XYZ file of C-alpha atoms in Angstrom:
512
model
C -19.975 35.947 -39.658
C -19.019 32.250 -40.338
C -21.801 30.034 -41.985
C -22.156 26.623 -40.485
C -22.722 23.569 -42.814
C -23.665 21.461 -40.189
C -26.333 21.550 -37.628
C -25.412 22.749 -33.957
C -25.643 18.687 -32.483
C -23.716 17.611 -35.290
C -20.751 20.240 -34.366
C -21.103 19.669 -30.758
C -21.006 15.911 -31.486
C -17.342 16.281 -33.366
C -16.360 18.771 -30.856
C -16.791 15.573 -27.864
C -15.798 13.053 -30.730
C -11.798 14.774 -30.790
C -11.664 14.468 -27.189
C -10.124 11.758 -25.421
C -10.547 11.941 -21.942
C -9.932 10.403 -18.422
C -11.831 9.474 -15.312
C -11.577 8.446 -11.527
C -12.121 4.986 -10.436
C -12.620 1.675 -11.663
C -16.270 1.973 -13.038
C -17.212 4.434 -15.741
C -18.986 7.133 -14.271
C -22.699 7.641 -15.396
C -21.341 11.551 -16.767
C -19.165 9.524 -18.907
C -21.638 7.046 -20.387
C -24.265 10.047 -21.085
C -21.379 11.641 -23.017
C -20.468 8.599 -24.733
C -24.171 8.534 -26.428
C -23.622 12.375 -27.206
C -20.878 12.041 -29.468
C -17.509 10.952 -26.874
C -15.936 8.408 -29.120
C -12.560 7.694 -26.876
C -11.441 7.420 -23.176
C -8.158 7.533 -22.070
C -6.867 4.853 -19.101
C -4.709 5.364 -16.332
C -3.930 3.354 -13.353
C -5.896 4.729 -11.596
C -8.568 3.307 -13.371
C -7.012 -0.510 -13.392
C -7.333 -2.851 -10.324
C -6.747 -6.256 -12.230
C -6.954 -7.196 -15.818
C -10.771 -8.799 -14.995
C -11.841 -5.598 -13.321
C -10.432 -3.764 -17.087
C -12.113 -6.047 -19.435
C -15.671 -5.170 -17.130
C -14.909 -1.534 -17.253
C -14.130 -1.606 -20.688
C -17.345 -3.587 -21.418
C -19.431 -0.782 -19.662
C -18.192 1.668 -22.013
C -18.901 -0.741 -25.192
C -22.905 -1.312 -23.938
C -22.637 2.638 -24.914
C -20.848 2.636 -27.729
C -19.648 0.093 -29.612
C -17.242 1.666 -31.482
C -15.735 3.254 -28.673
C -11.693 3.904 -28.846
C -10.561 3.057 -25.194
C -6.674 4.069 -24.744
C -4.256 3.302 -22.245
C -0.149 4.584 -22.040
C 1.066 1.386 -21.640
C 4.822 1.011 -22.939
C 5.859 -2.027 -20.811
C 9.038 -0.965 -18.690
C 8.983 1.833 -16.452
C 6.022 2.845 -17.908
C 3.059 0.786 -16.727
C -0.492 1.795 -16.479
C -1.716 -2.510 -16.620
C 0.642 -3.484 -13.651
C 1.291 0.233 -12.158
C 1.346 -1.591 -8.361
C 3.107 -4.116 -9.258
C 5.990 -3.486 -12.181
C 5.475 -4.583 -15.613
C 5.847 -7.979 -16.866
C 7.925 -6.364 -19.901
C 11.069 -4.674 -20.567
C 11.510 -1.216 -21.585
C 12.204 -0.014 -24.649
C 16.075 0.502 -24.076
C 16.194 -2.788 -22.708
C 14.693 -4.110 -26.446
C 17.227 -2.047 -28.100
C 20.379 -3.063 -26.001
C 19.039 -6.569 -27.375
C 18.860 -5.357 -30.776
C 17.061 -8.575 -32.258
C 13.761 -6.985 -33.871
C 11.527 -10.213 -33.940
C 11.892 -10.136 -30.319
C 11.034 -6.737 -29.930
C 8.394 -7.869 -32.291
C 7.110 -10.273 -29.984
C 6.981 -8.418 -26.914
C 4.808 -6.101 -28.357
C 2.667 -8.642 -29.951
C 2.120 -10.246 -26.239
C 1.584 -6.973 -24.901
C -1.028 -5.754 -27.395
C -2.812 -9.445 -27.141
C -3.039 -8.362 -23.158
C -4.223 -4.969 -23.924
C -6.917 -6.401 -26.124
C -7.998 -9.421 -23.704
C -8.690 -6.395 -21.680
C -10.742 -4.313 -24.259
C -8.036 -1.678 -24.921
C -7.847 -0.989 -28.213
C -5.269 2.270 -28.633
C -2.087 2.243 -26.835
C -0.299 5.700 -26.637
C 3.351 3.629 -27.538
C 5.560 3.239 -28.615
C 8.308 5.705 -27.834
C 10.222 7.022 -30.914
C 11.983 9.192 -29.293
C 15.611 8.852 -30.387
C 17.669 9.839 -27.234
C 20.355 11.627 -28.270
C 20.716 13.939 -24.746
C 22.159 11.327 -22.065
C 20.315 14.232 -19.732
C 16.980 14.018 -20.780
C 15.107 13.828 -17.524
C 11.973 12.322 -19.438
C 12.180 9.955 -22.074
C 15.996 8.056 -21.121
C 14.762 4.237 -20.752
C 12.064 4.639 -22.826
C 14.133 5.051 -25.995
C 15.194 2.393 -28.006
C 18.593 4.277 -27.780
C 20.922 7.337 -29.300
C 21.324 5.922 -32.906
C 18.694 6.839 -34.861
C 18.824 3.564 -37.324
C 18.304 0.996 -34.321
C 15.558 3.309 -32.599
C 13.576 3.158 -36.082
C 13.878 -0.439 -36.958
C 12.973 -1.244 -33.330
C 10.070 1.194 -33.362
C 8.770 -0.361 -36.858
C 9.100 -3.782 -35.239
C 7.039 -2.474 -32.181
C 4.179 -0.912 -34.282
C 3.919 -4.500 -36.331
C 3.441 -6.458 -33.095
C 1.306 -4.540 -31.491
C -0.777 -3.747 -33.942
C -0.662 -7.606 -35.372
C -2.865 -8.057 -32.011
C -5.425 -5.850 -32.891
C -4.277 -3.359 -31.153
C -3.231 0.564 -32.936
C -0.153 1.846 -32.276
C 0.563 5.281 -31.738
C 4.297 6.900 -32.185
C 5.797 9.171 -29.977
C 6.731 12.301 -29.067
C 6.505 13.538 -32.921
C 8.529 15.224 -34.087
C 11.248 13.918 -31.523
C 11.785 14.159 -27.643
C 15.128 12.921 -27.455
C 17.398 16.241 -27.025
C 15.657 17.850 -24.814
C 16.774 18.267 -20.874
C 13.681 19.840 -19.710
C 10.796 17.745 -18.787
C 7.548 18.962 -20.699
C 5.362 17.767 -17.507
C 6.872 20.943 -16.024
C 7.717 23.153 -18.297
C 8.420 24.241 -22.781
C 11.439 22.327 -23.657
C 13.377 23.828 -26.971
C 15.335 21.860 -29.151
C 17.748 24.112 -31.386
C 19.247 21.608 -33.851
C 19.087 22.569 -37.223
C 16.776 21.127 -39.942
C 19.601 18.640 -41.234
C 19.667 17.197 -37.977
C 16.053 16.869 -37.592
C 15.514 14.850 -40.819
C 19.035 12.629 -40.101
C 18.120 12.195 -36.574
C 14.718 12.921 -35.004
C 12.602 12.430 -38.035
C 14.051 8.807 -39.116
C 12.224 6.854 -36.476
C 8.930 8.081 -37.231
C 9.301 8.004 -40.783
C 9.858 3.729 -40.157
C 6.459 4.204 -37.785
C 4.437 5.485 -40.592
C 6.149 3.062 -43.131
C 5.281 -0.096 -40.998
C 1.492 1.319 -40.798
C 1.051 2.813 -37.284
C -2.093 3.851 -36.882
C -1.411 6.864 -34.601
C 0.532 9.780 -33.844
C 1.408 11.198 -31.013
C 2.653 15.082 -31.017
C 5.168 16.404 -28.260
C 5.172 19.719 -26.482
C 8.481 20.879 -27.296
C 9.957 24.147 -29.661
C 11.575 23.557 -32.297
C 12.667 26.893 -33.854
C 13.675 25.304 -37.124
C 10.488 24.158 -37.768
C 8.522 26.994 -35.784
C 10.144 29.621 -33.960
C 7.126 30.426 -31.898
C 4.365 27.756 -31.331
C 5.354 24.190 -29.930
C 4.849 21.292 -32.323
C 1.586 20.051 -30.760
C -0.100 23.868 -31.964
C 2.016 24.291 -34.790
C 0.371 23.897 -38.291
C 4.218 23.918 -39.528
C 5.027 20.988 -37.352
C 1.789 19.078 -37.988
C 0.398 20.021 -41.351
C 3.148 21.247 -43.058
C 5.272 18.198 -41.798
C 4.100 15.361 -40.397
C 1.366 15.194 -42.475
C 2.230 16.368 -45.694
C 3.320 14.095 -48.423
C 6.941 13.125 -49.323
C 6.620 15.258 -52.986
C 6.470 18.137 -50.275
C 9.022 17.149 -48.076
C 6.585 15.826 -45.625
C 6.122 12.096 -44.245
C 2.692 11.780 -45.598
C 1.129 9.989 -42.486
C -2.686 10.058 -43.153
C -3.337 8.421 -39.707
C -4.663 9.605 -36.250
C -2.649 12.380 -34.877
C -3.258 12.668 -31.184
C -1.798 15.406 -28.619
C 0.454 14.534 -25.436
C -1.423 15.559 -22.252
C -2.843 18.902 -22.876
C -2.417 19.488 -18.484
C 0.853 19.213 -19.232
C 2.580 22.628 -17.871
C 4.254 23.149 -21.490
C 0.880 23.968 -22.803
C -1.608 24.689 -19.823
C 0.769 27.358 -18.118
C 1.273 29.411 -21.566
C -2.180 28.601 -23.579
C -4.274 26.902 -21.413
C -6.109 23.787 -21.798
C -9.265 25.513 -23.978
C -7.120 27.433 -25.972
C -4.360 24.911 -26.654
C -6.766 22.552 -27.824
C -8.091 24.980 -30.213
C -4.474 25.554 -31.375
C -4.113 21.877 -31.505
C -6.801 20.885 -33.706
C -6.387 24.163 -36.112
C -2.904 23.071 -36.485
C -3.771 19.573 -37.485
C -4.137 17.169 -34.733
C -7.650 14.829 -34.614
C -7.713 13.865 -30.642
C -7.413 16.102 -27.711
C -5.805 13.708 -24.727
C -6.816 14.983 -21.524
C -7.445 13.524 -18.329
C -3.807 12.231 -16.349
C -4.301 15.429 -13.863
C -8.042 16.795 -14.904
C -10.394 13.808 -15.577
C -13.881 15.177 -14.725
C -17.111 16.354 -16.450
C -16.564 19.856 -15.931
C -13.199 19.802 -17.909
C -14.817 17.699 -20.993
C -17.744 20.473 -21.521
C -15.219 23.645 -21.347
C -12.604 21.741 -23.890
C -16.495 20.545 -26.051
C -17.582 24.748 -25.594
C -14.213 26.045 -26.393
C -14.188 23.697 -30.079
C -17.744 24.806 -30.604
C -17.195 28.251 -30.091
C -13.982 28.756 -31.957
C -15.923 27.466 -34.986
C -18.805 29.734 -34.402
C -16.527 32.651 -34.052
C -14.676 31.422 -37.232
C -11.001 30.679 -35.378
C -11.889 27.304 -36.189
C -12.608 25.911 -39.279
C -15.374 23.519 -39.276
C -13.986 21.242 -42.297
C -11.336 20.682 -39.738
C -13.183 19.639 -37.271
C -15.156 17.653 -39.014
C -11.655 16.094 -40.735
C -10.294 15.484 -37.244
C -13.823 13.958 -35.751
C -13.970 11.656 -39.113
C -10.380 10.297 -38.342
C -10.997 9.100 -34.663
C -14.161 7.455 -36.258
C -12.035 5.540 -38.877
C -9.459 4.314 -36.562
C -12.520 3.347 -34.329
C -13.685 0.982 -37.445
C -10.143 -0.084 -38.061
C -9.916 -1.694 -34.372
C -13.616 -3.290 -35.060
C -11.995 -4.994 -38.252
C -8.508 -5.864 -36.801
C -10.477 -7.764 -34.269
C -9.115 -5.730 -30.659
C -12.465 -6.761 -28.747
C -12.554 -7.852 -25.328
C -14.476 -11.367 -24.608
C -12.060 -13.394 -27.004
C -10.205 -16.556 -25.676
C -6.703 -16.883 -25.798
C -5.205 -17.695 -29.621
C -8.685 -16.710 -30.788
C -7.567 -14.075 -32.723
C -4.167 -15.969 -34.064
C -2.585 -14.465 -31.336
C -1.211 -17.227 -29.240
C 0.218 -15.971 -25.754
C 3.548 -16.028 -25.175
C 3.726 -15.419 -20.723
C 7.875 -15.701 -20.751
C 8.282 -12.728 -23.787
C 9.301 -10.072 -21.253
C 11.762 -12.245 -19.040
C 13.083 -13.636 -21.813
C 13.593 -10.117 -23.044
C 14.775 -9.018 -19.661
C 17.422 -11.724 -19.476
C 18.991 -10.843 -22.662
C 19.268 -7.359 -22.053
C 21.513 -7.641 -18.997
C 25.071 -6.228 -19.428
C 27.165 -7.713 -16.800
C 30.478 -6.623 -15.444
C 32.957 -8.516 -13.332
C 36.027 -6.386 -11.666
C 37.516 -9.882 -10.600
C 35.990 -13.139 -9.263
C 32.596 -13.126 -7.683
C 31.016 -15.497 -5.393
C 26.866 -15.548 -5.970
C 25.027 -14.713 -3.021
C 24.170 -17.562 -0.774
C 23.147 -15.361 2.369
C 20.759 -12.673 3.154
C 21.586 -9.197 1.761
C 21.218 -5.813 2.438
C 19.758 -4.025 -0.883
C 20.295 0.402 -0.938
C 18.185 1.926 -2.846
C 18.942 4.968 -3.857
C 15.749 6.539 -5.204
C 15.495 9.965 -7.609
C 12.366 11.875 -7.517
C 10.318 10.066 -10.804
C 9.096 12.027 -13.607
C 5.282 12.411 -14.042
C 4.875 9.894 -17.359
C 6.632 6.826 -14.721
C 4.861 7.744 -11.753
C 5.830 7.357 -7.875
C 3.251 4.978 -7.657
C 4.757 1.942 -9.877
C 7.884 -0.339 -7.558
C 10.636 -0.392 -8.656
C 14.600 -2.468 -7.690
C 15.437 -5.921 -7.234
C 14.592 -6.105 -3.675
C 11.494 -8.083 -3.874
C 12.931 -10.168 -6.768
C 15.937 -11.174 -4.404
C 14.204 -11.505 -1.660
C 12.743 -14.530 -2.726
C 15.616 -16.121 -4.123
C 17.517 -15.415 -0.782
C 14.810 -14.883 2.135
C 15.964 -12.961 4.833
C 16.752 -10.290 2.226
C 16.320 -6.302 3.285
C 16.455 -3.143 1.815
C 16.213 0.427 3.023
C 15.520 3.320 0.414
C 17.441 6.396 0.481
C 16.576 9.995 -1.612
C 18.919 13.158 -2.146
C 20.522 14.448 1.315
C 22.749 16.561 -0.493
C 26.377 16.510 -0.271
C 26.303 17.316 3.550
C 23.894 14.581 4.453
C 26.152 11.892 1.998
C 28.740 10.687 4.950
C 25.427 10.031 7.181
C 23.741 8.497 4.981
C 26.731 5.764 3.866
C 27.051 5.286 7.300
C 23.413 4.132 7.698
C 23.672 2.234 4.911
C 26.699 0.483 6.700
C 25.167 0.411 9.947
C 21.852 -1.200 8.608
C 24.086 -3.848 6.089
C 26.157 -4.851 9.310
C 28.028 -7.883 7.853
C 26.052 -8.635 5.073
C 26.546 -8.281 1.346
C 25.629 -4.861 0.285
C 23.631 -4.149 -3.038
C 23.454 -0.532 -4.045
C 20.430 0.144 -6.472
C 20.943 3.220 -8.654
C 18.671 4.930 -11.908
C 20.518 6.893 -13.719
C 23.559 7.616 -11.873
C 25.064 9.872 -14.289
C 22.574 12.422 -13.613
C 22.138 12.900 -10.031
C 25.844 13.721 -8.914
C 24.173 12.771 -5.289
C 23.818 9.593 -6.068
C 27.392 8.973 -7.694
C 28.317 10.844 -4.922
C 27.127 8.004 -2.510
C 28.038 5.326 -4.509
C 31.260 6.542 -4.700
C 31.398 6.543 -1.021
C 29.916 3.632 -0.518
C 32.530 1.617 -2.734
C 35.483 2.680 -1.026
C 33.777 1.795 2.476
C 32.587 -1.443 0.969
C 34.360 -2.195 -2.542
C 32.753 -5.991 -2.774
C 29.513 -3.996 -2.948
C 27.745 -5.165 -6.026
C 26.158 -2.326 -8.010
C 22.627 -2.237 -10.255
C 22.155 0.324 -12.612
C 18.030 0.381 -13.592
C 18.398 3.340 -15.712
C 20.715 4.587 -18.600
C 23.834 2.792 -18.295
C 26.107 6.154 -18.793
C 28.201 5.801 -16.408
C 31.141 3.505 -16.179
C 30.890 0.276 -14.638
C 31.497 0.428 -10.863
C 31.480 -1.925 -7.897
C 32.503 -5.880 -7.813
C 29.840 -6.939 -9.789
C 27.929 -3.954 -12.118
C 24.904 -5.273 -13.895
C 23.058 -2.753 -15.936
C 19.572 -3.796 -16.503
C 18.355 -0.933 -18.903
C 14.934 -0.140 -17.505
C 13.266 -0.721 -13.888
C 10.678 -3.086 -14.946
C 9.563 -5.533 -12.422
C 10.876 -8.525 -15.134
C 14.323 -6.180 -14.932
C 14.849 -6.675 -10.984
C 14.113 -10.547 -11.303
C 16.597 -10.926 -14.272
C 19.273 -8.930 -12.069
C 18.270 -10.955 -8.611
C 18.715 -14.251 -10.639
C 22.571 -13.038 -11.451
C 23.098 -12.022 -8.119
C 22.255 -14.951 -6.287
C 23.787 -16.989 -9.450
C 20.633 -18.243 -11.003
């Protein structure tokens, strides 16, 4: 029978303090606040939860009359991945736009203006940014938000991300640890396994987050992925190899020594609710050495907080659990709770007040340099209305459906009169009928054909292939991973889908 140290409330209150949750709508709901003065030290935000950035700092001013100290975070990388301006596009670049760029004070910058937004809001944890390096041109998941495929650029552009942010008050928190990049299975959906060897690992995944922890990020972030050379059964986020024995081990022991907040991806996510489930994953997770449980992008109610709360308490109780560990991992979301009180991440503040002076143009200017523009021959900018294609792949869970994407807004203003029509996967069957729609709804008009990630969907090559030979002075926007080669009478690849990304392009096009 295991002896507890600690009183029942004080377990129950560590069990709620390593959870970090989510809700419905844009008020806290009162099962939320009553948890909050139980022990619930973070929340989780998604845009679901975000109307406009008054609405956020009032929300996130509810949750402080509760708890002062309260972490609030939000998964807000800029680029395609928005939860501040999810109805609207982001105001900033992706991370593989910053890294096509390669300048590091401007990545620098653009987090620093994004962090100073987050904390005019009351955010104080953002779940970015990205160090995945993305070696797998295929991966259906991370792509755009990767600094790149070379492993030096992605780490000094993640270490410049973690200082800006984080010089706003605002923690950082590294992911997918110990690497997302090779995978070609999305972990929304299912266990992704990477097979590289330990060699690679350590020259390739594990550089990136070895600059995070160097340039102080405060978080974490573990990925649900299998990495048999590490752990040939359990995925990194239960793994005690992956977490303990790595991540946070120090250097002496071939470790990184990060002594920070380790946080899980989305325990919902298939990779670990389909196998474990989400009571016994967390467990896993927090036996293996994570400190926060994040929950709440699919299950973000009351009911699923007190089974993940039981399920802690219990494994202790029935000794599965070790309540040192618990304790460790309840004491660690409390610290980085005091760090964001120090740094100064508190909602209220005016503009500068913290030394961070706003900087509104960061992202375009971003944006702007990260075009790549290609020219097969002389173009004339566009002077008349257009006809912008879209042609639209089904978007992975972490981007959302929800969030607009193109340049057909963004051109549209430049050149009114401007249309678009969106078109998905017909299959190669449905290709000739849909071209000729295309055509038929262009009628004499300049055609631009909108793509994301061509070089994966061989439907959508497929279309702009025949598109191009219908129409060769068709001008061509790639929003995604520039793989494939340059195509059409004017290619411009943008690097991301980012609202900022579709003006930069419409500004080209019509020869702004």
């Amino acid at each position: 029978m295991t002896t507890l140290l600690n009183s029942a409330g004080t377990l129950t209150r560590d069990a709620l303090t390593v959870l970090q949750p989510g809700f419905t709508g844009t008020e806290a709901p009162d099962w939320l606040l009553r948890r909050l003065g139980e022990g619930l030290a973070s929340v989780g935000l998604f845009g679901r939860n975000i109307a406009s950035p008054d609405q956020l700092a009032a929300l996130t001013a509810q949750l402080r009359a509760e708890r002062e100290d309260i972490l609030v975070a939000i998964d807000e990388e800029g680029g395609d991945v928005t939860r501040l301006e999810v109805r609207g596009g982001s105001s900033f670049p992706g991370n593989l736009a910053l890294g096509a760029v390669d300048d590091t004070q401007l990545t620098r910058d653009v987090a620093r203006e994004l962090g100073r937004r987050l904390a005019e809001c009351g955010v104080n944890l953002n779940w970015a940014p990205s160090a995945d390096v993305n070696s797998n041109p295929a991966n259906p998941v991370i792509g755009v938000r990767s600094f790149g495929a070379d492993p030096l650029l992605v780490a000094r552009h993640t270490a410049a991300y973690v200082e800006g942010l984080q010089s706003a008050g605002v923690a950082a928190c590294a992911k997918h640890f110990p690497g997302h990049g090779d995978t070609a299975v999305d972990s929304h959906h299912d266990l992704p396994r990477i097979a590289a060897g330990l060699r690679t690992l350590q020259e390739r995944e594990l550089v990136p987050f070895r600059a995070a922890i160097a340039a102080g990020t405060k978080a974490v972030m573990s990925a649900h992925i299998l990495l048999p050379a590490l752990d040939g059964t359990l995925p990194a986020t239960l793994s005690r190899n992956v977490l303990t024995g790595l991540l946070r081990a120090p250097a002496s022991e071939g470790g990184l020594g990060f002594d920070g907040l380790i946080v899980t991806d989305g325990m919902e996510m298939q990779a670990i609710s389909a196998v474990y489930g989400i009571e016994r994953g967390s467990v896993l997770a927090i036996a293996a050495g994570a400190d926060a449980i994040c929950v709440g992008g699919g299950l973000a109610d009351e009911d699923t907080v007190l089974r993940l709360r039981d399920a802690l308490v219990r494994a202790v109780r029935d000794g599965e659990l070790s309540e040192k560990r618990l304790a460790d991992a309840a004491a660690r979301v409390r610290a980085l709770a005091r760090w964001t009180r120090s740094a100064g991440a508190t909602p209220g503040a005016l503009p500068g007040e913290r030394g961070v002076a706003p900087a509104p143009e960061a992202g375009l200017v971003a944006a702007r340099r990260a075009l790549r523009v290609t020219r097969n021959g002389p173009y004339e900018p566009l002077t008349a209305p257009a006809y912008v294609a879209a042609f639209t792949p089904v978007a992975n869970i972490a981007v959302g459906d929800e969030t607009p994407w193109g340049v057909a807004a963004e051109l549209a203003r430049l050149v009114p009169g401007t249309e678009t029509g969106t078109y998905g996967n017909s299959g190669a069957a449905g290709t000739r009928a849909q071209i000729a729609e295309v055509l038929r709804a262009a009628g004499e008009r300049r055609i631009v054909a909108v793509v994301r990630d061509a070089h994966r969907h061989a439907w959508m090559s497929g279309a702009l292939d025949a598109l191009l030979d219908a129409r060769p002075d068709t001008v061509v926007v790639e929003m995604g991973v520039p793989q494939a080669a340059p195509r059409g009478a004017l290619h411009i690849a943008t690097h991301g889908a980012a609202r900022v990304c579709g003006r930069a392009a419409a500004e080209v096009i019509a020869g702004g």
